[in-house]
């Protein structure tokens, strides 16, 4: 009987033979996982397009507007963050959004650039429930609840979103109870206004009215003095007692207050201009007079103690 021949193996000296692994499962799994990821990404993109088309949602752009919307408790549907943006305030926003179980989606920065309305998104855009306007009576109630004399701002034909945003920001800082704007020939609460306000839009009640003159007459009946800012006024703002209930009217930068609104005011005040430039923009002019009102009220409170 012939001796059995030893089979040759390819195992080298010092190495242990390994059982052959079947790569079939691993090779088959990769396309499945890849396809699932592609489907998920496609669904996420479809959702973003759906949100963009929804007219009932506000688009918040920039870190401060999104952060303040989260802090104020505003309902947010989804937050888009530029890939790689996870430091600084973005990190804080993401953490806060996760606590509130809000969907966070990473997208290419070019995608944010394409959908941005302000061109200053800072790597983040959120889709939130539309900001609700309030009524004039809501503003009056807020004033009554505060225990302080009514402090209201009326804007006449302000069309620049930066001006409106800045005025909202100053109004919040100065303790204004609410801002009143007209429905026509004026900017509303847009994403650009939200951006310019640095998030103050979340905290300042805004009423939108059909007729400013009628609204002014209504405020007068509530014992509120209506004061207009006008470069042609005879007396400067600091020559008037502004400690009572005040509604300050700020006109557009180009034209100022309309004739009918000016005539409806109890009185008008000017801001002295010592240089060659004859006027300030609406937001700056408003800030000057608003803080004179704050100063006078603080002074009165100090003296009464």
mmCIF file of C-alpha atoms in Angstrom:
data_model
loop_
_atom_site.group_PDB
_atom_site.id
_atom_site.type_symbol
_atom_site.label_atom_id
_atom_site.label_comp_id
_atom_site.label_asym_id
_atom_site.label_seq_id
_atom_site.Cartn_x
_atom_site.Cartn_y
_atom_site.Cartn_z
ATOM 1 C CA UNK A 1 0.000 0.000 0.000
ATOM 2 C CA UNK A 2 1.466 3.320 -1.095
ATOM 3 C CA UNK A 3 2.143 5.835 1.684
ATOM 4 C CA UNK A 4 -0.217 8.862 1.903
ATOM 5 C CA UNK A 5 1.239 12.057 0.518
ATOM 6 C CA UNK A 6 1.291 15.093 2.746
ATOM 7 C CA UNK A 7 -0.730 17.932 1.291
ATOM 8 C CA UNK A 8 1.168 21.141 0.751
ATOM 9 C CA UNK A 9 -0.129 24.218 2.447
ATOM 10 C CA UNK A 10 0.625 27.853 1.888
ATOM 11 C CA UNK A 11 1.111 28.453 5.612
ATOM 12 C CA UNK A 12 4.509 29.934 6.245
ATOM 13 C CA UNK A 13 6.687 28.904 9.114
ATOM 14 C CA UNK A 14 5.739 30.556 12.399
ATOM 15 C CA UNK A 15 2.234 31.456 11.241
ATOM 16 C CA UNK A 16 -1.018 29.773 12.126
ATOM 17 C CA UNK A 17 -3.375 28.791 9.373
ATOM 18 C CA UNK A 18 -6.591 30.776 9.341
ATOM 19 C CA UNK A 19 -9.930 29.635 8.145
ATOM 20 C CA UNK A 20 -11.055 31.262 4.955
ATOM 21 C CA UNK A 21 -13.637 33.998 5.586
ATOM 22 C CA UNK A 22 -16.481 34.423 3.220
ATOM 23 C CA UNK A 23 -16.568 38.095 2.157
ATOM 24 C CA UNK A 24 -20.009 37.743 0.661
ATOM 25 C CA UNK A 25 -21.928 39.107 3.642
ATOM 26 C CA UNK A 26 -19.582 42.055 4.151
ATOM 27 C CA UNK A 27 -19.576 42.949 0.475
ATOM 28 C CA UNK A 28 -23.331 42.701 0.278
ATOM 29 C CA UNK A 29 -23.810 44.808 3.437
ATOM 30 C CA UNK A 30 -21.934 47.886 2.228
ATOM 31 C CA UNK A 31 -24.284 48.775 -0.625
ATOM 32 C CA UNK A 32 -27.283 48.266 1.668
ATOM 33 C CA UNK A 33 -25.890 50.639 4.310
ATOM 34 C CA UNK A 34 -24.852 53.158 1.672
ATOM 35 C CA UNK A 35 -28.288 53.078 0.083
ATOM 36 C CA UNK A 36 -29.966 53.548 3.470
ATOM 37 C CA UNK A 37 -27.797 56.583 4.152
ATOM 38 C CA UNK A 38 -28.576 58.021 0.738
ATOM 39 C CA UNK A 39 -32.293 57.544 1.337
ATOM 40 C CA UNK A 40 -32.052 59.232 4.746
ATOM 41 C CA UNK A 41 -30.137 62.164 3.251
ATOM 42 C CA UNK A 42 -32.681 62.467 0.440
ATOM 43 C CA UNK A 43 -35.560 62.475 2.921
ATOM 44 C CA UNK A 44 -33.811 65.144 5.000
ATOM 45 C CA UNK A 45 -33.288 67.305 1.900
ATOM 46 C CA UNK A 46 -36.932 66.856 0.928
ATOM 47 C CA UNK A 47 -37.940 67.995 4.411
ATOM 48 C CA UNK A 48 -35.812 71.133 4.105
ATOM 49 C CA UNK A 49 -37.414 71.982 0.753
ATOM 50 C CA UNK A 50 -40.826 71.459 2.335
ATOM 51 C CA UNK A 51 -39.930 73.829 5.184
ATOM 52 C CA UNK A 52 -38.622 76.436 2.751
ATOM 53 C CA UNK A 53 -41.936 76.402 0.904
ATOM 54 C CA UNK A 54 -44.032 76.700 4.075
ATOM 55 C CA UNK A 55 -45.217 80.313 4.324
ATOM 56 C CA UNK A 56 -46.308 79.768 7.927
ATOM 57 C CA UNK A 57 -42.724 79.331 9.091
ATOM 58 C CA UNK A 58 -40.130 82.003 9.825
ATOM 59 C CA UNK A 59 -36.536 81.547 8.737
ATOM 60 C CA UNK A 60 -34.116 82.577 11.482
ATOM 61 C CA UNK A 61 -30.574 83.262 10.337
ATOM 62 C CA UNK A 62 -27.540 83.816 12.531
ATOM 63 C CA UNK A 63 -26.427 82.641 15.941
ATOM 64 C CA UNK A 64 -28.087 85.234 18.184
ATOM 65 C CA UNK A 65 -31.532 85.036 16.528
ATOM 66 C CA UNK A 66 -31.555 81.222 16.752
ATOM 67 C CA UNK A 67 -30.221 81.171 20.312
ATOM 68 C CA UNK A 68 -32.760 83.715 21.568
ATOM 69 C CA UNK A 69 -35.588 81.865 19.814
ATOM 70 C CA UNK A 70 -34.559 78.718 21.696
ATOM 71 C CA UNK A 71 -34.298 80.567 25.003
ATOM 72 C CA UNK A 72 -37.663 82.269 24.580
ATOM 73 C CA UNK A 73 -39.424 78.947 24.004
ATOM 74 C CA UNK A 74 -40.446 79.631 20.415
ATOM 75 C CA UNK A 75 -41.460 76.488 18.520
ATOM 76 C CA UNK A 76 -38.631 75.444 16.179
ATOM 77 C CA UNK A 77 -39.115 72.744 13.563
ATOM 78 C CA UNK A 78 -35.522 72.145 12.440
ATOM 79 C CA UNK A 79 -32.065 73.700 12.677
ATOM 80 C CA UNK A 80 -29.578 73.529 9.814
ATOM 81 C CA UNK A 81 -25.906 73.782 10.757
ATOM 82 C CA UNK A 82 -22.947 74.081 8.408
ATOM 83 C CA UNK A 83 -20.779 70.951 8.434
ATOM 84 C CA UNK A 84 -17.856 71.368 10.801
ATOM 85 C CA UNK A 85 -19.456 74.251 12.749
ATOM 86 C CA UNK A 86 -19.488 72.908 16.296
ATOM 87 C CA UNK A 87 -17.532 75.433 18.334
ATOM 88 C CA UNK A 88 -18.412 78.534 20.342
ATOM 89 C CA UNK A 89 -22.051 79.591 20.389
ATOM 90 C CA UNK A 90 -22.961 76.936 17.785
ATOM 91 C CA UNK A 91 -21.977 74.259 20.309
ATOM 92 C CA UNK A 92 -24.241 75.871 22.912
ATOM 93 C CA UNK A 93 -27.122 76.117 20.415
ATOM 94 C CA UNK A 94 -26.793 72.446 19.459
ATOM 95 C CA UNK A 95 -26.784 71.374 23.122
ATOM 96 C CA UNK A 96 -29.862 73.474 23.894
ATOM 97 C CA UNK A 97 -31.677 72.205 20.792
ATOM 98 C CA UNK A 98 -30.974 68.596 21.768
ATOM 99 C CA UNK A 99 -32.468 69.223 25.216
ATOM 100 C CA UNK A 100 -35.630 70.400 23.478
ATOM 101 C CA UNK A 101 -35.568 67.426 21.066
ATOM 102 C CA UNK A 102 -35.266 69.660 17.995
ATOM 103 C CA UNK A 103 -33.960 68.087 14.785
ATOM 104 C CA UNK A 104 -30.447 69.278 13.882
ATOM 105 C CA UNK A 105 -29.260 68.672 10.330
ATOM 106 C CA UNK A 106 -25.731 69.219 9.031
ATOM 107 C CA UNK A 107 -25.540 70.634 5.507
ATOM 108 C CA UNK A 108 -22.862 72.038 3.235
ATOM 109 C CA UNK A 109 -22.196 75.732 3.780
ATOM 110 C CA UNK A 110 -22.990 76.328 0.112
ATOM 111 C CA UNK A 111 -26.510 75.041 0.809
ATOM 112 C CA UNK A 112 -26.970 77.627 3.549
ATOM 113 C CA UNK A 113 -25.559 80.328 1.270
ATOM 114 C CA UNK A 114 -28.117 79.433 -1.392
ATOM 115 C CA UNK A 115 -31.133 79.585 0.933
ATOM 116 C CA UNK A 116 -30.021 82.571 3.044
ATOM 117 C CA UNK A 117 -32.105 85.734 2.725
ATOM 118 C CA UNK A 118 -29.725 87.894 4.766
ATOM 119 C CA UNK A 119 -26.398 86.644 3.361
ATOM 120 C CA UNK A 120 -25.186 86.594 6.957
ATOM 121 C CA UNK A 121 -26.325 83.229 8.330
ATOM 122 C CA UNK A 122 -23.116 82.569 10.344
ATOM 123 C CA UNK A 123 -23.370 78.862 9.601
ATOM 124 C CA UNK A 124 -26.853 78.323 11.027
ATOM 125 C CA UNK A 125 -30.470 78.656 9.876
ATOM 126 C CA UNK A 126 -33.578 77.587 11.798
ATOM 127 C CA UNK A 127 -37.183 77.126 10.698
ATOM 128 C CA UNK A 128 -39.561 78.325 13.403
ATOM 129 C CA UNK A 129 -43.247 78.971 13.919
ATOM 130 C CA UNK A 130 -44.173 82.401 12.580
ATOM 131 C CA UNK A 131 -43.805 85.219 15.081
ATOM 132 C CA UNK A 132 -47.251 86.316 16.221
ATOM 133 C CA UNK A 133 -48.279 89.950 16.244
ATOM 134 C CA UNK A 134 -50.121 91.226 19.297
ATOM 135 C CA UNK A 135 -52.927 93.765 19.666
ATOM 136 C CA UNK A 136 -52.527 97.320 20.931
ATOM 137 C CA UNK A 137 -54.553 96.303 23.984
ATOM 138 C CA UNK A 138 -52.037 93.516 24.661
ATOM 139 C CA UNK A 139 -49.304 96.156 24.816
ATOM 140 C CA UNK A 140 -51.384 98.323 27.147
ATOM 141 C CA UNK A 141 -52.002 95.317 29.400
ATOM 142 C CA UNK A 142 -48.263 94.570 29.505
ATOM 143 C CA UNK A 143 -47.685 98.160 30.609
ATOM 144 C CA UNK A 144 -50.369 97.923 33.304
ATOM 145 C CA UNK A 145 -48.960 94.624 34.572
ATOM 146 C CA UNK A 146 -45.471 96.138 34.826
ATOM 147 C CA UNK A 147 -46.612 98.826 37.243
ATOM 148 C CA UNK A 148 -44.818 101.487 35.181
ATOM 149 C CA UNK A 149 -46.248 104.230 32.935
ATOM 150 C CA UNK A 150 -46.867 102.989 29.376
ATOM 151 C CA UNK A 151 -43.734 103.131 27.226
ATOM 152 C CA UNK A 152 -44.576 102.528 23.564
ATOM 153 C CA UNK A 153 -42.843 103.050 20.216
ATOM 154 C CA UNK A 154 -44.800 103.818 17.031
ATOM 155 C CA UNK A 155 -43.011 103.452 13.689
ATOM 156 C CA UNK A 156 -44.281 105.403 10.701
ATOM 157 C CA UNK A 157 -43.354 103.886 7.320
ATOM 158 C CA UNK A 158 -40.071 102.265 8.396
ATOM 159 C CA UNK A 159 -39.118 100.075 5.422
ATOM 160 C CA UNK A 160 -35.478 99.243 6.187
ATOM 161 C CA UNK A 161 -35.173 95.897 8.031
ATOM 162 C CA UNK A 162 -31.944 97.037 9.684
ATOM 163 C CA UNK A 163 -33.675 100.085 11.146
ATOM 164 C CA UNK A 164 -36.602 98.050 12.452
ATOM 165 C CA UNK A 165 -34.298 95.379 13.871
ATOM 166 C CA UNK A 166 -32.127 97.968 15.608
ATOM 167 C CA UNK A 167 -35.169 99.758 17.038
ATOM 168 C CA UNK A 168 -36.493 96.461 18.429
ATOM 169 C CA UNK A 169 -33.110 95.797 20.005
ATOM 170 C CA UNK A 170 -32.984 99.248 21.620
ATOM 171 C CA UNK A 171 -36.625 98.975 22.684
ATOM 172 C CA UNK A 172 -35.904 95.742 24.514
ATOM 173 C CA UNK A 173 -32.872 97.253 26.238
ATOM 174 C CA UNK A 174 -34.795 100.390 27.257
ATOM 175 C CA UNK A 175 -37.781 98.490 28.654
ATOM 176 C CA UNK A 176 -40.347 99.467 26.022
ATOM 177 C CA UNK A 177 -43.676 97.665 26.489
ATOM 178 C CA UNK A 178 -44.372 97.257 22.791
ATOM 179 C CA UNK A 179 -43.866 98.540 19.252
ATOM 180 C CA UNK A 180 -46.647 99.483 16.826
ATOM 181 C CA UNK A 181 -46.149 99.342 13.045
ATOM 182 C CA UNK A 182 -48.534 99.923 10.114
ATOM 183 C CA UNK A 183 -49.663 97.082 7.863
ATOM 184 C CA UNK A 184 -48.921 99.001 4.677
ATOM 185 C CA UNK A 185 -45.805 100.810 3.433
ATOM 186 C CA UNK A 186 -43.683 99.284 6.191
ATOM 187 C CA UNK A 187 -41.442 96.278 6.772
ATOM 188 C CA UNK A 188 -42.847 93.429 8.857
ATOM 189 C CA UNK A 189 -41.132 90.836 11.035
ATOM 190 C CA UNK A 190 -38.847 89.219 8.460
ATOM 191 C CA UNK A 191 -35.701 87.103 8.794
ATOM 192 C CA UNK A 192 -33.612 90.208 8.041
ATOM 193 C CA UNK A 193 -35.338 92.089 10.871
ATOM 194 C CA UNK A 194 -34.753 89.145 13.201
ATOM 195 C CA UNK A 195 -31.066 89.133 12.293
ATOM 196 C CA UNK A 196 -30.713 92.909 12.775
ATOM 197 C CA UNK A 197 -32.455 92.722 16.156
ATOM 198 C CA UNK A 198 -29.908 90.174 17.444
ATOM 199 C CA UNK A 199 -32.783 88.126 18.850
ATOM 200 C CA UNK A 200 -34.694 91.007 20.489
ATOM 201 C CA UNK A 201 -37.609 90.227 18.165
ATOM 202 C CA UNK A 202 -38.380 87.294 20.487
ATOM 203 C CA UNK A 203 -39.069 89.560 23.460
ATOM 204 C CA UNK A 204 -40.618 92.799 22.169
ATOM 205 C CA UNK A 205 -44.391 92.635 21.500
ATOM 206 C CA UNK A 206 -45.208 94.075 18.067
ATOM 207 C CA UNK A 207 -48.690 95.193 17.006
ATOM 208 C CA UNK A 208 -49.547 95.699 13.341
ATOM 209 C CA UNK A 209 -52.387 98.146 12.729
ATOM 210 C CA UNK A 210 -54.387 99.285 9.710
ATOM 211 C CA UNK A 211 -54.530 102.981 10.602
ATOM 212 C CA UNK A 212 -51.809 104.703 12.641
ATOM 213 C CA UNK A 213 -53.766 107.932 13.130
ATOM 214 C CA UNK A 214 -56.739 106.081 14.623
ATOM 215 C CA UNK A 215 -54.359 104.119 16.840
ATOM 216 C CA UNK A 216 -52.756 107.349 18.048
ATOM 217 C CA UNK A 217 -56.170 108.795 18.918
ATOM 218 C CA UNK A 218 -56.988 105.605 20.833
ATOM 219 C CA UNK A 219 -53.750 105.867 22.837
ATOM 220 C CA UNK A 220 -54.499 109.486 23.702
ATOM 221 C CA UNK A 221 -57.781 108.365 25.251
ATOM 222 C CA UNK A 222 -55.733 106.074 27.519
ATOM 223 C CA UNK A 223 -53.923 109.169 28.889
ATOM 224 C CA UNK A 224 -50.780 108.479 26.881
ATOM 225 C CA UNK A 225 -48.825 111.395 25.447
ATOM 226 C CA UNK A 226 -47.937 110.843 21.779
ATOM 227 C CA UNK A 227 -44.580 112.447 20.978
ATOM 228 C CA UNK A 228 -43.189 112.697 17.453
ATOM 229 C CA UNK A 229 -39.533 113.049 16.476
ATOM 230 C CA UNK A 230 -39.209 115.857 13.934
ATOM 231 C CA UNK A 231 -36.143 117.813 12.826
ATOM 232 C CA UNK A 232 -38.348 120.904 12.410
ATOM 233 C CA UNK A 233 -39.658 120.856 15.991
ATOM 234 C CA UNK A 234 -39.129 124.081 17.971
ATOM 235 C CA UNK A 235 -37.843 122.441 21.143
ATOM 236 C CA UNK A 236 -35.295 119.640 21.685
ATOM 237 C CA UNK A 237 -36.295 116.356 23.290
ATOM 238 C CA UNK A 238 -34.602 117.134 26.631
ATOM 239 C CA UNK A 239 -36.719 120.262 27.174
ATOM 240 C CA UNK A 240 -39.889 118.202 27.650
ATOM 241 C CA UNK A 241 -41.206 116.190 30.581
ATOM 242 C CA UNK A 242 -41.228 112.598 29.308
ATOM 243 C CA UNK A 243 -41.866 110.826 32.612
ATOM 244 C CA UNK A 244 -45.543 110.010 32.089
ATOM 245 C CA UNK A 245 -47.134 107.510 29.739
ATOM 246 C CA UNK A 246 -45.375 108.033 26.398
ATOM 247 C CA UNK A 247 -45.795 106.745 22.856
ATOM 248 C CA UNK A 248 -42.777 107.858 20.824
ATOM 249 C CA UNK A 249 -43.331 108.162 17.074
ATOM 250 C CA UNK A 250 -40.306 107.583 14.819
ATOM 251 C CA UNK A 251 -40.658 108.427 11.144
ATOM 252 C CA UNK A 252 -38.829 107.013 8.154
ATOM 253 C CA UNK A 253 -35.232 108.050 7.592
ATOM 254 C CA UNK A 254 -35.916 109.738 4.280
ATOM 255 C CA UNK A 255 -39.272 111.441 4.788
ATOM 256 C CA UNK A 256 -39.796 111.482 8.540
ATOM 257 C CA UNK A 257 -43.366 111.250 9.802
ATOM 258 C CA UNK A 258 -46.247 111.514 7.378
ATOM 259 C CA UNK A 259 -48.288 114.737 7.610
ATOM 260 C CA UNK A 260 -51.368 113.119 9.169
ATOM 261 C CA UNK A 261 -49.333 111.283 11.789
ATOM 262 C CA UNK A 262 -47.403 114.455 12.649
ATOM 263 C CA UNK A 263 -50.632 116.395 13.076
ATOM 264 C CA UNK A 264 -52.032 113.660 15.342
ATOM 265 C CA UNK A 265 -49.103 113.903 17.783
ATOM 266 C CA UNK A 266 -49.531 115.882 21.013
ATOM 267 C CA UNK A 267 -46.185 117.564 20.365
ATOM 268 C CA UNK A 268 -42.938 116.987 18.484
ATOM 269 C CA UNK A 269 -39.307 117.082 19.593
ATOM 270 C CA UNK A 270 -36.051 117.618 17.748
ATOM 271 C CA UNK A 271 -32.508 116.344 18.218
ATOM 272 C CA UNK A 272 -29.913 119.157 18.083
ATOM 273 C CA UNK A 273 -27.353 118.653 15.314
ATOM 274 C CA UNK A 274 -24.071 120.531 15.852
ATOM 275 C CA UNK A 275 -22.187 119.232 12.823
ATOM 276 C CA UNK A 276 -22.557 119.454 9.077
ATOM 277 C CA UNK A 277 -24.836 116.404 8.826
ATOM 278 C CA UNK A 278 -28.455 117.424 9.275
ATOM 279 C CA UNK A 279 -30.052 114.174 10.439
ATOM 280 C CA UNK A 280 -29.596 110.774 12.070
ATOM 281 C CA UNK A 281 -30.994 107.512 10.803
ATOM 282 C CA UNK A 282 -34.275 106.363 12.307
ATOM 283 C CA UNK A 283 -32.759 103.750 14.619
ATOM 284 C CA UNK A 284 -30.162 106.124 16.090
ATOM 285 C CA UNK A 285 -32.643 108.992 16.494
ATOM 286 C CA UNK A 286 -35.027 106.635 18.250
ATOM 287 C CA UNK A 287 -32.301 105.383 20.594
ATOM 288 C CA UNK A 288 -31.354 108.944 21.604
ATOM 289 C CA UNK A 289 -34.898 109.883 22.627
ATOM 290 C CA UNK A 290 -35.751 106.498 24.142
ATOM 291 C CA UNK A 291 -32.845 106.746 26.543
ATOM 292 C CA UNK A 292 -33.774 110.309 27.472
ATOM 293 C CA UNK A 293 -37.147 108.891 28.531
ATOM 294 C CA UNK A 294 -35.330 106.213 30.551
ATOM 295 C CA UNK A 295 -33.053 108.849 32.132
ATOM 296 C CA UNK A 296 -35.926 111.114 33.134
ATOM 297 C CA UNK A 297 -37.898 108.252 34.651
ATOM 298 C CA UNK A 298 -34.906 106.978 36.607
ATOM 299 C CA UNK A 299 -34.212 110.495 37.860
ATOM 300 C CA UNK A 300 -37.821 110.936 38.977
ATOM 301 C CA UNK A 301 -37.766 107.582 40.787
ATOM 302 C CA UNK A 302 -34.498 108.479 42.502
ATOM 303 C CA UNK A 303 -35.815 111.825 43.732
ATOM 304 C CA UNK A 304 -39.074 110.320 44.964
ATOM 305 C CA UNK A 305 -37.303 107.929 47.345
#
